[in-house]
Structure formats: C-alpha cells, structure tokens
C-alpha cells in the first residue's frame, strides 16, 4: 500500500504549486473555491473558480487552471502553464469601443507586472458579447459582457521554483478590474477570502 501511495504521489514541484495556489490572497469581494481540473491537457492539473460579488450581485466570474508537465512542452516553453478565464458584465455602450479588446488584455498584463509575476509565451483572446431581447422579453434591457481567455507560462524564480501565488493573485485582480472595482491603494493588503463559504 505504501508503495502504491508513493507511485501515485504528485511530483514535488506540482505539489508545491498547488499549495501556493491554495495560499493565494484575494480581495474580500472575490469568492474562490477549488474545482475539478481538466485531465487530458497535461499529466497534472489543478483549478479554482471565482465569483466577484458586489452588493449581493455576482458581477464577474472566472477560473484558473495550473498545468504541469514534468517532460516540458515546446509550446509552453516551460513545464508549467496557467490557463485563465474571466467574464464580467460591462455597460452595453462600452462594447462598441474598438479599444475594449486591447484594454481587457492590458488588465491581465498589468496585473501580472504589478505582482512581479514573470511569464513566457502569453496568448489569448478578448471577446465582447451583447445580448438584446425581443418579443415577450422586449422590455428587458440589453446586456453586455467581456470575456478574457488567456494562457501563459510562469517563469521559475531562484532555485528553479515557480511562484504560482503571484500568478493566481494577478488573475484575481484582473477579475476585479473587469468587474469595475477600483484598485487597492498601495500598501493596503487584501484580506484572504473564506473559501467554501458565501457568508460575507
């Protein structure tokens, strides 16, 4: 039995990355919980989902997947890869702004830079969605959303270890920016979210 547990144990590098993911700190408006990770993309994966709630309303949602392939991946240029998704409601008139896509991508890049989360091979898309109602729903207001899908490879720090915490917190801040929350003032530390609870 002991031998089987040893065989099934995840690599130390991935186990440390999962610990860092669980230890990331997010703003109190962000509710984060673990979710099942995709099994076929990489030998090892961990994932979390998040909702941003303001005044009782969910205004943004997202998920972050951390992939690990000890053999490396040429496309990743690394053994680790972060895959992120962010969706947030925006004002319908914002969707007509041709710059919105570039702005949405900048939110993520700036969040990574602000946390010193170095990365390689970034890629992704920013999608703008408008929904209009007709017929029996014609009185409903038009709604609009922005969706950011991105992936990047964390750069290992001293000792060759990847600091997943910085990357997870950058994703969380991107969620908050997309939701329209103002930046946290410099020097102010966000309190960690209580995972698995809605009681805020």
XYZ file of N, CA and C in Angstrom, residues 10-126:
351
model
N 1.946 13.121 -6.408
C 2.321 14.064 -7.468
C 3.764 14.521 -7.303
N 4.403 14.966 -8.383
C 5.770 15.479 -8.271
C 5.836 16.630 -7.271
N 6.970 16.765 -6.604
C 7.128 17.794 -5.571
C 6.873 19.192 -6.126
N 7.325 19.452 -7.365
C 7.141 20.784 -7.960
C 5.658 21.121 -8.120
N 4.872 20.117 -8.548
C 3.448 20.359 -8.728
C 2.749 20.467 -7.378
N 3.116 19.636 -6.434
C 2.517 19.704 -5.099
C 2.742 21.077 -4.476
N 3.933 21.637 -4.671
C 4.229 22.972 -4.147
C 3.391 24.025 -4.859
N 3.201 23.866 -6.165
C 2.385 24.810 -6.918
C 0.938 24.799 -6.425
N 0.410 23.624 -6.107
C -0.957 23.522 -5.587
C -1.053 24.210 -4.226
N -0.044 24.017 -3.395
C -0.027 24.683 -2.083
C -0.032 26.195 -2.258
N 0.753 26.692 -3.206
C 0.802 28.136 -3.470
C -0.538 28.640 -4.004
N -1.169 27.864 -4.879
C -2.473 28.250 -5.417
C -3.491 28.385 -4.288
N -3.474 27.432 -3.372
C -4.411 27.470 -2.248
C -4.107 28.605 -1.283
N -2.874 29.059 -1.266
C -2.492 30.118 -0.337
C -2.614 31.519 -0.893
N -3.032 31.646 -2.154
C -3.163 32.978 -2.752
C -4.206 33.796 -2.001
N -3.971 35.106 -1.922
C -4.871 36.009 -1.205
C -5.634 36.866 -2.210
N -6.937 36.983 -1.964
C -7.793 37.735 -2.864
C -8.604 38.768 -2.094
N -9.115 39.737 -2.810
C -9.938 40.759 -2.188
C -11.212 40.130 -1.624
N -11.815 40.771 -0.617
C -12.996 40.176 0.025
C -14.190 40.023 -0.905
N -14.211 40.772 -2.007
C -15.316 40.629 -2.963
C -15.199 39.362 -3.807
N -14.053 38.690 -3.719
C -13.787 37.524 -4.567
C -13.977 36.235 -3.762
N -14.909 35.423 -4.191
C -15.165 34.126 -3.573
C -14.498 33.059 -4.436
N -13.522 32.350 -3.880
C -12.728 31.377 -4.636
C -12.910 29.991 -4.037
N -13.039 29.008 -4.904
C -13.101 27.624 -4.434
C -12.454 26.709 -5.461
N -11.971 25.573 -4.987
C -11.356 24.608 -5.885
C -12.427 23.941 -6.750
N -12.026 23.559 -7.934
C -12.927 22.885 -8.864
C -12.169 21.759 -9.559
N -12.877 20.793 -10.151
C -12.169 19.727 -10.874
C -11.357 20.307 -12.030
N -10.157 19.804 -12.179
C -9.271 20.288 -13.251
C -9.379 19.383 -14.467
N -9.157 19.934 -15.672
C -9.150 19.080 -16.870
C -8.053 18.029 -16.769
N -8.354 16.821 -17.240
C -7.442 15.697 -17.040
C -6.602 15.343 -18.261
N -6.956 15.852 -19.436
C -6.292 15.388 -20.650
C -5.303 16.378 -21.247
N -5.230 17.571 -20.672
C -4.346 18.583 -21.248
C -2.903 18.373 -20.829
N -2.705 17.938 -19.589
C -1.364 17.765 -19.042
C -1.402 16.633 -18.015
N -0.247 16.052 -17.706
C -0.225 14.973 -16.715
C -0.748 15.383 -15.335
N -0.570 16.660 -14.985
C -1.012 17.135 -13.669
C -1.699 18.492 -13.841
N -2.794 18.701 -13.116
C -3.530 19.958 -13.223
C -4.290 20.238 -11.939
N -4.432 21.516 -11.639
C -5.238 21.970 -10.503
C -6.016 23.191 -10.963
N -7.198 23.414 -10.383
C -8.035 24.512 -10.857
C -8.839 25.128 -9.726
N -9.125 26.410 -9.881
C -10.025 27.124 -8.976
C -10.992 27.946 -9.813
N -12.159 28.219 -9.239
C -13.123 29.115 -9.861
C -13.365 30.277 -8.916
N -13.915 31.368 -9.443
C -14.149 32.545 -8.607
C -15.353 33.324 -9.101
N -16.032 33.955 -8.157
C -17.093 34.912 -8.455
C -16.762 36.208 -7.726
N -17.003 37.331 -8.389
C -16.860 38.637 -7.753
C -18.265 39.142 -7.436
N -18.506 39.419 -6.160
C -19.826 39.833 -5.711
C -19.773 41.241 -5.145
N -20.648 42.101 -5.654
C -20.755 43.476 -5.167
C -22.208 43.728 -4.796
N -22.442 44.107 -3.545
C -23.799 44.380 -3.054
C -24.754 43.222 -3.341
N -24.246 42.005 -3.164
C -25.084 40.827 -3.336
C -25.235 40.335 -4.755
N -24.685 41.053 -5.722
C -24.795 40.653 -7.120
C -23.461 40.102 -7.632
N -23.523 38.970 -8.336
C -22.324 38.440 -8.981
C -22.080 39.229 -10.265
N -20.971 39.947 -10.324
C -20.699 40.824 -11.467
C -19.561 40.306 -12.347
N -18.849 39.300 -11.873
C -17.781 38.721 -12.685
C -17.542 37.293 -12.219
N -17.062 36.477 -13.125
C -16.754 35.095 -12.794
C -15.512 34.669 -13.566
N -14.867 33.626 -13.105
C -13.676 33.175 -13.810
C -13.153 31.868 -13.275
N -12.128 31.389 -13.912
C -11.460 30.176 -13.434
C -9.984 30.250 -13.830
N -9.176 29.548 -13.068
C -7.735 29.482 -13.321
C -7.301 28.035 -13.214
N -6.602 27.561 -14.232
C -6.087 26.196 -14.249
C -4.563 26.262 -14.301
N -3.920 25.499 -13.441
C -2.460 25.397 -13.442
C -2.104 24.007 -13.957
N -1.376 23.969 -15.068
C -0.973 22.715 -15.696
C 0.506 22.453 -15.434
N 0.840 21.172 -15.319
C 2.250 20.803 -15.112
C 2.570 19.546 -15.906
N 3.616 19.646 -16.710
C 4.124 18.503 -17.462
C 5.620 18.399 -17.170
N 6.025 17.430 -16.362
C 7.446 17.341 -15.994
C 8.375 17.151 -17.184
N 7.835 16.679 -18.301
C 8.658 16.493 -19.500
C 8.803 17.786 -20.288
N 8.067 18.800 -19.901
C 8.116 20.065 -20.623
C 7.205 20.042 -21.839
N 6.977 21.218 -22.379
C 6.106 21.348 -23.545
C 6.676 22.459 -24.419
N 6.958 22.151 -25.663
C 7.584 23.141 -26.551
C 6.725 24.388 -26.707
N 5.418 24.212 -26.815
C 4.537 25.365 -26.992
C 4.522 26.250 -25.742
N 4.627 25.620 -24.581
C 4.645 26.382 -23.327
C 5.988 27.066 -23.094
N 7.059 26.456 -23.614
C 8.431 26.878 -23.307
C 8.709 26.711 -21.808
N 8.078 25.731 -21.208
C 8.164 25.565 -19.751
C 7.531 24.228 -19.375
N 7.626 23.904 -18.094
C 6.913 22.737 -17.577
C 5.563 23.128 -16.966
N 5.359 24.423 -16.705
C 4.109 24.920 -16.137
C 3.379 25.806 -17.147
N 2.057 25.828 -17.035
C 1.225 26.716 -17.851
C 0.009 27.127 -17.035
N -0.305 28.416 -17.059
C -1.527 28.937 -16.444
C -2.548 29.198 -17.544
N -3.774 28.762 -17.330
C -4.859 28.993 -18.284
C -5.977 29.704 -17.527
N -6.333 30.892 -17.972
C -7.282 31.723 -17.227
C -8.481 32.113 -18.064
N -9.593 32.296 -17.367
C -10.829 32.764 -17.992
C -11.442 33.813 -17.080
N -11.889 34.912 -17.667
C -12.549 35.995 -16.929
C -13.761 36.443 -17.726
N -14.912 36.562 -17.062
C -16.100 37.102 -17.714
C -16.755 38.118 -16.785
N -17.068 39.282 -17.304
C -17.654 40.335 -16.476
C -18.675 41.126 -17.263
N -19.688 41.609 -16.560
C -20.687 42.479 -17.181
C -20.089 43.869 -17.369
N -20.394 44.487 -18.502
C -19.965 45.862 -18.783
C -21.162 46.634 -19.319
N -21.032 47.935 -19.357
C -22.101 48.757 -19.931
C -22.192 48.493 -21.435
N -23.423 48.320 -21.965
C -23.566 47.993 -23.397
C -22.836 48.960 -24.326
N -22.791 50.240 -23.970
C -22.125 51.192 -24.862
C -20.614 50.977 -24.925
N -20.046 50.307 -23.907
C -18.611 50.039 -23.921
C -18.240 49.042 -25.015
N -19.166 48.156 -25.348
C -18.866 47.091 -26.306
C -18.568 47.654 -27.693
N -19.110 48.818 -28.002
C -18.873 49.413 -29.321
C -17.506 50.085 -29.414
N -16.800 50.188 -28.299
C -15.475 50.805 -28.301
C -14.468 49.823 -28.887
N -13.861 50.187 -29.998
C -12.909 49.297 -30.670
C -11.680 49.005 -29.810
N -11.439 49.823 -28.807
C -10.257 49.633 -27.960
C -10.497 48.678 -26.805
N -11.746 48.255 -26.583
C -12.059 47.460 -25.404
C -11.276 46.154 -25.356
N -11.107 45.501 -26.508
C -10.360 44.255 -26.519
C -8.939 44.437 -26.023
N -8.254 45.444 -26.538
C -6.887 45.713 -26.099
C -6.816 46.112 -24.648
N -7.828 46.851 -24.194
C -7.866 47.257 -22.787
C -8.012 46.030 -21.893
N -8.904 45.111 -22.279
C -9.098 43.897 -21.487
C -7.827 43.074 -21.368
N -7.084 42.955 -22.466
C -5.809 42.219 -22.425
C -4.807 42.935 -21.531
N -4.802 44.252 -21.584
C -3.879 45.040 -20.756
C -4.154 44.841 -19.269
N -5.425 44.676 -18.893
C -5.740 44.434 -17.477
C -4.940 43.250 -16.939
N -4.894 42.165 -17.703
C -4.167 40.975 -17.252
C -2.664 41.218 -17.261
N -2.135 41.785 -18.329
C -0.697 42.003 -18.410
C -0.200 42.933 -17.292
N -0.984 43.964 -17.000
C -0.592 44.899 -15.941
C -0.695 44.246 -14.572
N -1.694 43.403 -14.366
C -1.831 42.712 -13.086
C -0.640 41.780 -12.846
N -0.209 41.083 -13.886
C 0.973 40.216 -13.762
C 2.215 41.041 -13.457
N 2.366 42.159 -14.162
C 3.540 43.013 -13.952
C 3.539 43.609 -12.543
N 2.373 44.027 -12.060
C 2.286 44.639 -10.736
C 2.723 43.685 -9.635
N 2.548 42.394 -9.856
C 2.923 41.408 -8.843
C 4.281 40.780 -9.103
N 4.964 41.262 -10.111
C 6.272 40.697 -10.423
C 6.181 39.262 -10.886
N 5.043 38.902 -11.496
C 4.832 37.544 -11.984
C 5.360 37.445 -13.411
N 6.591 37.009 -13.565
C 7.200 36.921 -14.893
C 6.636 35.735 -15.671
N 6.562 35.881 -16.988
C 5.917 34.856 -17.793
C 6.535 34.790 -19.181
N 6.243 33.687 -19.876
C 6.667 33.458 -21.254
C 5.441 33.077 -22.089
N 5.557 33.245 -23.388
C 4.590 32.746 -24.372
C 3.138 33.061 -24.030
N 2.808 34.345 -23.769
C 1.407 34.653 -23.487
C 0.557 34.578 -24.762
N -0.667 34.127 -24.617
C -1.594 34.121 -25.755
C -3.015 34.191 -25.218
N -3.935 34.641 -26.071
C -5.308 34.694 -25.611
C -6.209 35.490 -26.518
N -7.453 35.596 -26.110
C -8.457 36.350 -26.860
C -9.299 37.176 -25.890
N -9.854 38.259 -26.402
C -10.821 39.071 -25.659
C -12.067 39.179 -26.528
